[in-house]
Tab-separated table of C-alpha atoms and ligand atoms in Angstrom:
chain	number	residue	atom	x	y	z
A	3	MET	CA	12.037	23.467	-14.279
A	4	ALA	CA	8.276	25.559	-14.763
A	5	VAL	CA	5.956	23.584	-14.575
A	6	ASP	CA	3.876	23.701	-17.885
A	7	ASP	CA	7.397	22.738	-18.893
A	8	LEU	CA	7.409	19.626	-17.635
A	9	SER	CA	3.507	19.558	-18.340
A	10	VAL	CA	5.205	19.491	-21.993
A	11	ARG	CA	7.552	16.735	-21.112
A	12	LEU	CA	5.007	14.051	-19.806
A	13	LYS	CA	2.266	14.893	-22.493
A	14	VAL	CA	4.666	13.481	-25.268
A	15	TYR	CA	5.310	10.119	-23.263
A	16	GLU	CA	1.567	9.440	-23.998
A	17	GLY	CA	1.099	6.231	-26.375
A	18	ARG	CA	3.986	4.872	-26.346
A	19	ALA	CA	4.934	1.627	-24.991
A	20	ALA	CA	4.859	0.765	-21.436
A	21	VAL	CA	5.247	-3.416	-22.683
A	22	LEU	CA	5.729	-4.566	-26.467
A	23	GLY	CA	4.840	-8.208	-26.795
A	24	GLY	CA	4.656	-9.623	-23.913
A	25	ARG	CA	4.148	-12.947	-23.206
A	26	GLY	CA	2.448	-13.789	-19.998
A	27	LYS	CA	5.403	-16.398	-18.057
A	28	ASP	CA	1.479	-20.237	-17.674
A	29	PRO	CA	-0.655	-20.288	-19.851
A	30	VAL	CA	-3.670	-20.137	-18.217
A	31	ASN	CA	-4.052	-23.066	-15.609
A	32	SER	CA	-6.079	-24.504	-12.965
A	33	PRO	CA	-3.321	-24.790	-10.056
A	34	MET	CA	-3.589	-21.276	-10.409
A	35	ILE	CA	-6.540	-20.400	-10.326
A	36	ARG	CA	-7.544	-22.532	-7.862
A	37	HIS	CA	-5.772	-21.102	-5.360
A	38	TRP	CA	-6.776	-17.359	-6.634
A	39	CYS	CA	-10.414	-18.444	-5.464
A	40	GLU	CA	-9.355	-19.974	-2.562
A	41	ALA	CA	-8.125	-16.776	-1.784
A	42	MET	CA	-10.824	-14.625	-2.587
A	43	GLY	CA	-13.441	-17.111	-0.782
A	44	ASP	CA	-15.509	-17.184	-4.720
A	45	THR	CA	-16.936	-20.614	-4.845
A	46	ASN	CA	-18.321	-19.819	-8.276
A	47	PRO	CA	-18.349	-23.652	-9.758
A	48	ALA	CA	-17.532	-21.485	-13.430
A	49	TYR	CA	-13.992	-21.764	-11.998
A	50	THR	CA	-13.450	-25.372	-11.074
A	51	GLY	CA	-14.608	-28.788	-13.513
A	52	PRO	CA	-13.741	-29.380	-17.648
A	53	ASP	CA	-15.336	-26.727	-18.511
A	54	ALA	CA	-13.612	-24.157	-16.223
A	55	VAL	CA	-13.158	-20.675	-17.035
A	56	ALA	CA	-10.700	-18.005	-15.468
A	57	PRO	CA	-12.525	-15.997	-13.258
A	58	PRO	CA	-12.772	-12.731	-15.437
A	59	THR	CA	-10.676	-10.378	-11.878
A	60	MET	CA	-7.788	-12.589	-12.960
A	61	LEU	CA	-6.942	-10.967	-16.499
A	62	GLN	CA	-3.746	-9.117	-14.730
A	63	VAL	CA	-2.164	-11.842	-13.076
A	64	TRP	CA	-1.288	-13.825	-16.414
A	65	THR	CA	0.725	-11.002	-17.650
A	66	MET	CA	2.492	-10.445	-14.091
A	67	GLY	CA	6.390	-11.522	-14.274
A	68	GLY	CA	7.164	-12.443	-11.206
A	69	LEU	CA	10.474	-11.452	-8.762
A	70	SER	CA	12.159	-11.513	-12.263
A	71	GLY	CA	10.099	-9.668	-14.078
A	72	HIS	CA	9.996	-9.162	-18.285
A	73	GLU	CA	12.428	-8.346	-20.484
A	74	THR	CA	10.398	-6.724	-23.127
A	75	ARG	CA	9.195	-4.157	-20.292
A	76	ALA	CA	9.637	-1.495	-23.099
A	77	PRO	CA	12.340	2.049	-21.478
A	78	ALA	CA	9.894	4.414	-21.771
A	79	TYR	CA	7.574	4.329	-18.059
A	80	ASP	CA	10.582	3.959	-16.268
A	81	GLU	CA	11.298	7.934	-18.342
A	82	LEU	CA	8.245	9.024	-17.091
A	83	LEU	CA	8.529	8.048	-13.793
A	84	ALA	CA	11.906	8.970	-13.527
A	85	LEU	CA	11.212	12.537	-14.908
A	86	LEU	CA	8.747	13.177	-12.510
A	87	ASP	CA	10.707	11.875	-9.559
A	88	GLY	CA	13.679	13.956	-10.826
A	89	ALA	CA	10.803	16.979	-10.466
A	90	GLY	CA	10.137	16.334	-7.015
A	91	TYR	CA	6.657	14.463	-7.070
A	92	THR	CA	8.307	11.698	-5.522
A	93	SER	CA	6.111	9.628	-4.216
A	94	VAL	CA	3.428	7.061	-5.493
A	95	VAL	CA	-0.352	5.575	-4.636
A	96	ALA	CA	-1.941	3.702	-6.533
A	97	THR	CA	-5.477	5.343	-7.693
A	98	ASP	CA	-7.485	2.687	-9.147
A	99	CYS	CA	-8.057	0.169	-12.466
A	100	GLU	CA	-10.471	-0.392	-14.843
A	101	GLN	CA	-11.288	-3.970	-16.503
A	102	VAL	CA	-12.700	-4.580	-19.259
A	103	TYR	CA	-13.445	-8.805	-20.474
A	104	LEU	CA	-14.318	-9.300	-23.526
A	105	ARG	CA	-13.459	-13.507	-23.824
A	106	ALA	CA	-13.215	-16.005	-21.370
A	107	LEU	CA	-10.059	-17.149	-20.463
A	108	ARG	CA	-9.790	-21.147	-20.492
A	109	PRO	CA	-6.660	-23.465	-19.212
A	110	GLY	CA	-4.385	-23.802	-22.204
A	111	ASP	CA	-5.027	-20.444	-23.617
A	112	GLU	CA	-1.562	-18.808	-23.782
A	113	ILE	CA	-1.127	-15.244	-23.042
A	114	MET	CA	-0.073	-12.236	-24.933
A	115	PHE	CA	-0.086	-8.341	-23.978
A	116	ASP	CA	1.114	-4.955	-24.445
A	117	SER	CA	1.232	-1.500	-22.293
A	118	VAL	CA	0.453	1.822	-23.438
A	119	ILE	CA	1.160	5.027	-21.729
A	120	GLU	CA	-2.690	6.359	-22.039
A	121	SER	CA	-2.503	9.067	-20.741
A	122	VAL	CA	-0.717	11.822	-17.939
A	123	SER	CA	-2.618	14.416	-16.388
A	124	ALA	CA	-2.589	17.843	-16.360
A	125	ARG	CA	-1.127	19.131	-12.829
A	126	LYS	CA	-4.378	18.317	-10.567
A	127	THR	CA	-3.325	19.045	-6.471
A	128	THR	CA	-4.568	16.320	-3.944
A	129	LYS	CA	-5.654	16.433	0.062
A	130	LEU	CA	-1.864	13.456	-0.861
A	131	GLY	CA	0.237	16.258	-2.392
A	132	THR	CA	0.665	17.404	-6.127
A	133	GLY	CA	1.113	15.385	-8.901
A	134	TYR	CA	-0.097	14.257	-12.252
A	135	PHE	CA	-2.473	11.102	-13.014
A	136	VAL	CA	-0.679	8.143	-15.491
A	137	THR	CA	-2.605	5.946	-16.741
A	138	THR	CA	-1.363	3.114	-18.785
A	139	ARG	CA	-3.626	0.682	-20.388
A	140	MET	CA	-2.626	-2.871	-21.068
A	141	ASP	CA	-4.299	-5.097	-23.915
A	142	VAL	CA	-4.471	-9.375	-23.062
A	143	ARG	CA	-4.959	-11.114	-25.657
A	144	VAL	CA	-5.214	-14.769	-26.779
A	145	GLY	CA	-3.203	-15.260	-30.009
A	146	ASP	CA	-4.949	-12.332	-32.400
A	147	GLU	CA	-8.083	-11.961	-29.663
A	148	LEU	CA	-8.540	-9.514	-27.594
A	149	ALA	CA	-9.703	-11.360	-24.338
A	150	GLY	CA	-9.383	-7.897	-21.686
A	151	THR	CA	-7.825	-4.983	-20.931
A	152	HIS	CA	-6.817	-3.538	-17.599
A	153	ARG	CA	-6.552	0.511	-17.032
A	154	PHE	CA	-4.124	1.279	-14.360
A	155	ARG	CA	-4.103	4.525	-12.461
A	156	ILE	CA	-1.120	6.342	-10.161
A	157	LEU	CA	-0.684	9.611	-8.814
A	158	LYS	CA	2.876	10.565	-9.004
A	159	TYR	CA	2.883	13.130	-6.766
A	160	ALA	CA	4.427	15.487	-4.269
A	161	PRO	CA	3.686	14.383	-0.727
A	162	ALA	CA	1.948	17.441	0.724
A	163	HIS	CA	4.225	17.330	4.083
A	164	ALA	CA	7.090	18.240	1.736
A	165	SER	CA	5.246	21.450	0.828
A	166	GLY	CA	6.504	25.262	2.853
A	167	GLU	CA	3.383	24.805	4.582
A	168	GLY	CA	4.549	21.265	6.056
A	169	GLU	CA	8.147	23.067	6.596
A	170	ARG	CA	6.998	25.775	8.510
A	171	ARG	CA	4.859	23.658	10.362
A	172	ARG	CA	7.752	21.146	11.227
A	173	ARG	CA	9.744	24.303	12.333
A	174	GLU	CA	7.034	25.457	14.819
A	175	HIS	CA	6.550	22.491	15.869
A	176	ALA	CA	11.060	22.383	16.908
A	177	GLN	CA	12.297	21.466	19.835
A	178	PRO	CA	13.288	24.681	21.296
A	179	ASP	CA	16.219	23.100	23.479
A	180	GLU	CA	17.339	20.601	20.363
A	181	GLN	CA	21.656	21.264	20.450
A	182	PRO	CA	23.327	22.948	17.958
A	183	ARG	CA	24.874	20.637	15.610
A	184	SER	CA	28.394	20.740	14.439
A	185	PRO	CA	27.593	20.653	10.707
A	186	GLN	CA	29.282	16.529	10.216
A	187	GLN	CA	26.342	15.539	12.077
A	188	PRO	CA	23.014	14.756	9.974
A	189	HIS	CA	19.980	16.555	11.832
A	190	PRO	CA	17.013	13.948	12.988
A	191	ARG	CA	15.315	15.946	10.254
A	192	GLU	CA	17.437	14.698	8.203
A	193	ARG	CA	17.048	11.423	8.763
A	194	PRO	CA	14.616	8.528	6.013
A	195	ARG	CA	11.219	9.228	8.167
A	196	ARG	CA	8.935	6.274	7.922
A	197	PRO	CA	6.204	6.585	5.479
A	198	ARG	CA	3.089	8.251	6.496
A	199	PRO	CA	-0.603	7.050	6.982
A	200	VAL	CA	-2.629	7.801	4.328
A	201	VAL	CA	-5.488	9.345	6.671
A	202	ASN	CA	-8.621	9.911	5.097
A	203	ARG	CA	-12.625	11.011	6.343
A	204	ASP	CA	-13.142	7.213	6.435
A	205	ASN	CA	-9.733	6.283	8.864
A	206	ALA	CA	-9.011	9.692	10.840
A	207	GLY	CA	-10.887	8.926	13.800
A	208	PHE	CA	-8.357	6.217	14.112
A	209	TRP	CA	-5.554	8.658	14.336
A	210	GLU	CA	-7.213	10.993	16.520
A	211	GLY	CA	-7.259	8.290	18.667
A	212	VAL	CA	-3.503	6.920	18.168
A	213	ALA	CA	-2.564	10.878	19.323
A	214	ARG	CA	-4.429	10.059	21.992
A	215	HIS	CA	-2.878	7.622	23.175
A	216	ARG	CA	-5.938	5.011	22.368
A	217	LEU	CA	-6.155	2.856	19.912
A	218	LEU	CA	-10.238	3.165	18.780
A	219	ILE	CA	-12.834	0.433	17.511
A	220	GLN	CA	-15.328	0.877	14.927
A	221	ARG	CA	-18.477	-0.615	15.898
A	222	CYS	CA	-21.060	-1.630	14.182
A	223	ALA	CA	-24.303	0.856	15.144
A	224	ASP	CA	-27.020	-1.639	14.335
A	225	CYS	CA	-25.195	-5.030	14.513
A	226	SER	CA	-22.374	-4.843	16.963
A	227	THR	CA	-20.011	-6.081	14.871
A	228	LEU	CA	-16.069	-4.083	15.478
A	229	ARG	CA	-13.924	-3.605	12.695
A	230	LEU	CA	-10.678	-3.004	12.874
A	231	PRO	CA	-8.737	-1.249	9.770
A	232	TRP	CA	-11.811	0.850	10.056
A	233	LEU	CA	-13.565	0.220	7.070
A	234	PRO	CA	-16.857	3.049	5.447
A	235	GLY	CA	-19.614	0.311	6.721
A	236	CYS	CA	-19.944	-3.276	7.586
A	237	ASN	CA	-18.635	-6.591	6.427
A	238	ALA	CA	-21.765	-8.315	8.289
A	239	CYS	CA	-24.955	-6.205	7.515
A	240	GLY	CA	-23.878	-2.982	5.813
A	241	SER	CA	-24.510	-0.054	7.782
A	242	PRO	CA	-23.014	2.945	7.478
A	243	GLU	CA	-23.812	3.827	10.786
A	244	TRP	CA	-20.816	2.932	13.766
A	245	ASP	CA	-19.224	4.085	16.293
A	246	THR	CA	-16.049	3.232	18.572
A	247	VAL	CA	-14.622	1.019	21.938
A	248	GLU	CA	-11.425	1.800	22.728
A	249	ALA	CA	-9.441	-1.737	22.654
A	250	CYS	CA	-7.779	-2.329	26.906
A	251	GLY	CA	-4.829	-2.856	24.572
A	252	ASP	CA	-4.353	-6.667	25.630
A	253	GLY	CA	-3.593	-9.146	23.342
A	254	THR	CA	-2.322	-12.091	21.259
A	255	VAL	CA	0.206	-13.059	18.231
A	256	TYR	CA	-1.618	-14.374	15.997
A	257	SER	CA	0.319	-14.389	12.864
A	258	TYR	CA	3.603	-12.905	12.703
A	259	VAL	CA	6.256	-12.866	10.107
A	260	VAL	CA	10.142	-11.217	9.689
A	261	MET	CA	10.773	-8.508	7.823
A	262	HIS	CA	14.723	-8.835	5.690
A	263	HIS	CA	13.868	-7.927	3.049
A	264	PRO	CA	13.383	-5.694	0.627
A	265	PRO	CA	15.035	-2.083	2.765
A	266	PHE	CA	13.333	0.794	2.731
A	267	PRO	CA	14.522	4.158	4.162
A	268	ALA	CA	13.980	4.655	7.691
A	269	PHE	CA	13.003	0.658	8.535
A	270	ASP	CA	16.245	-1.331	10.158
A	271	PRO	CA	15.650	-5.130	9.099
A	272	PRO	CA	15.037	-8.136	10.236
A	273	TYR	CA	12.026	-7.229	12.035
A	274	ALA	CA	9.007	-8.167	12.628
A	275	VAL	CA	5.542	-7.506	11.934
A	276	GLY	CA	2.738	-9.514	13.669
A	277	LEU	CA	-1.417	-9.522	12.873
A	278	ILE	CA	-2.110	-8.690	16.343
A	279	GLU	CA	-5.731	-10.742	18.040
A	280	LEU	CA	-6.624	-8.013	20.459
A	281	ALA	CA	-8.326	-8.784	23.055
A	282	GLU	CA	-11.348	-7.930	22.347
A	283	GLY	CA	-11.374	-10.322	18.878
A	284	VAL	CA	-10.364	-7.780	15.629
A	285	ARG	CA	-6.579	-8.185	14.723
A	286	PHE	CA	-4.493	-5.624	13.563
A	287	VAL	CA	-0.859	-5.466	12.232
A	288	SER	CA	1.892	-3.831	14.137
A	289	ASN	CA	5.777	-4.055	14.847
A	290	VAL	CA	5.853	-6.399	17.865
A	291	ILE	CA	8.693	-4.812	20.049
A	292	GLY	CA	10.914	-5.086	22.811
A	293	VAL	CA	11.522	-8.927	21.778
A	294	PRO	CA	14.353	-10.111	19.133
A	295	TYR	CA	13.052	-10.376	16.485
A	296	ASP	CA	13.387	-13.907	15.834
A	297	LYS	CA	12.071	-14.371	19.751
A	298	VAL	CA	8.390	-13.595	17.941
A	299	ARG	CA	6.808	-16.517	18.887
A	300	ILE	CA	2.583	-17.084	17.780
A	301	GLY	CA	0.386	-17.488	20.740
A	302	MET	CA	2.882	-14.623	22.404
A	303	PRO	CA	0.920	-12.255	24.979
A	304	VAL	CA	1.941	-8.711	23.889
A	305	ARG	CA	0.613	-5.135	25.047
A	306	LEU	CA	-0.053	-2.607	22.473
A	307	ALA	CA	2.266	1.134	23.179
A	308	PHE	CA	2.668	4.000	21.084
A	309	VAL	CA	6.079	4.861	19.742
A	310	ARG	CA	7.466	8.183	18.612
A	311	CYS	CA	8.695	8.154	14.970
A	312	ASP	CA	9.747	11.588	14.451
A	313	GLU	CA	7.974	15.079	14.833
A	314	GLU	CA	4.825	14.622	13.561
A	315	SER	CA	3.982	10.420	13.358
A	316	GLU	CA	3.007	8.015	16.045
A	317	LEU	CA	2.455	4.572	15.922
A	318	PRO	CA	0.501	2.008	17.991
A	319	VAL	CA	2.752	-1.010	18.643
A	320	PHE	CA	3.250	-4.201	20.803
A	321	ARG	CA	5.353	-4.715	23.220
A	322	ALA	CA	5.981	-8.244	24.206
A	323	GLU	CA	4.737	-9.527	27.584
A	324	GLY	CA	6.529	-11.925	30.202
A	325	GLU	CA	9.361	-13.343	30.039
A	326	VAL	CA	11.025	-14.383	26.479
A	327	VAL	CA	11.108	-17.782	26.327
A	328	GLU	CA	13.884	-20.035	24.002
A	329	ALA	CA	11.956	-21.679	21.996
B	420	ZN	ZN1	-23.373	-5.196	11.049
């Protein structure tokens, strides 16, 4: 399909409903406000007591459908995404969100909402790949009163690694001693690949370290506070200046989850994902390997390792150390 042709077909969706006549599953309520404030560490007194209001940033929370979703979802948004998928723009990343607050929400308020596909951009080329920005606008109301709007933008894109240049690079890097395969045998590079890490100017140094089998922790050049994952500035003092220290590789499992669902291509559940406390004191999320998923335990000593996922992708993971004891 010609690109211009696709643009025309996408533009048709501007102004069409994504959700019509949505209704909040719960009225605005104190328990959800309390959970939010605890999670955010927000102790503003306006959010507690008999005259409490909900934090304005909770606007979208009251519209969320949870696992069972909403029956009021209109088909246009799914059709638009399917059109983009079909044209090869199969990846998605949420790029930004804007909210406008017009009326305070209070416990007991019943929420109504509609969502419209506000705009579909022209085709754009980004570092992630080429694609289209899709913006939806949700109007949140209490009765006839507009309480706020929630504008949400995604980029639907064709990942850069699937481009001609990426394909050529992959061929150049193919192992010369690969055995010829029969047509029935799936080529290993046709297996689903793990998602690529998003490498940007704020974290490029981290991934350069991984390529050299070093786990680099950022250190504030002004107050020496360590931070991981990498961030553009220091949470403790705000300084943008930093250098790095290399993790010695020792850690312990601070917490973990076992992933059973949902299934993703290239992942093989169940598997354990650990929050690893490094010897340096910062924590890092990665797979725990070398131990059955149901034997991972809090406090278990682990050691940094690097696993190759495919010809382009290598990841830092943590291998259980020593004897695995039955719980
Ligand atoms: Zn600092």
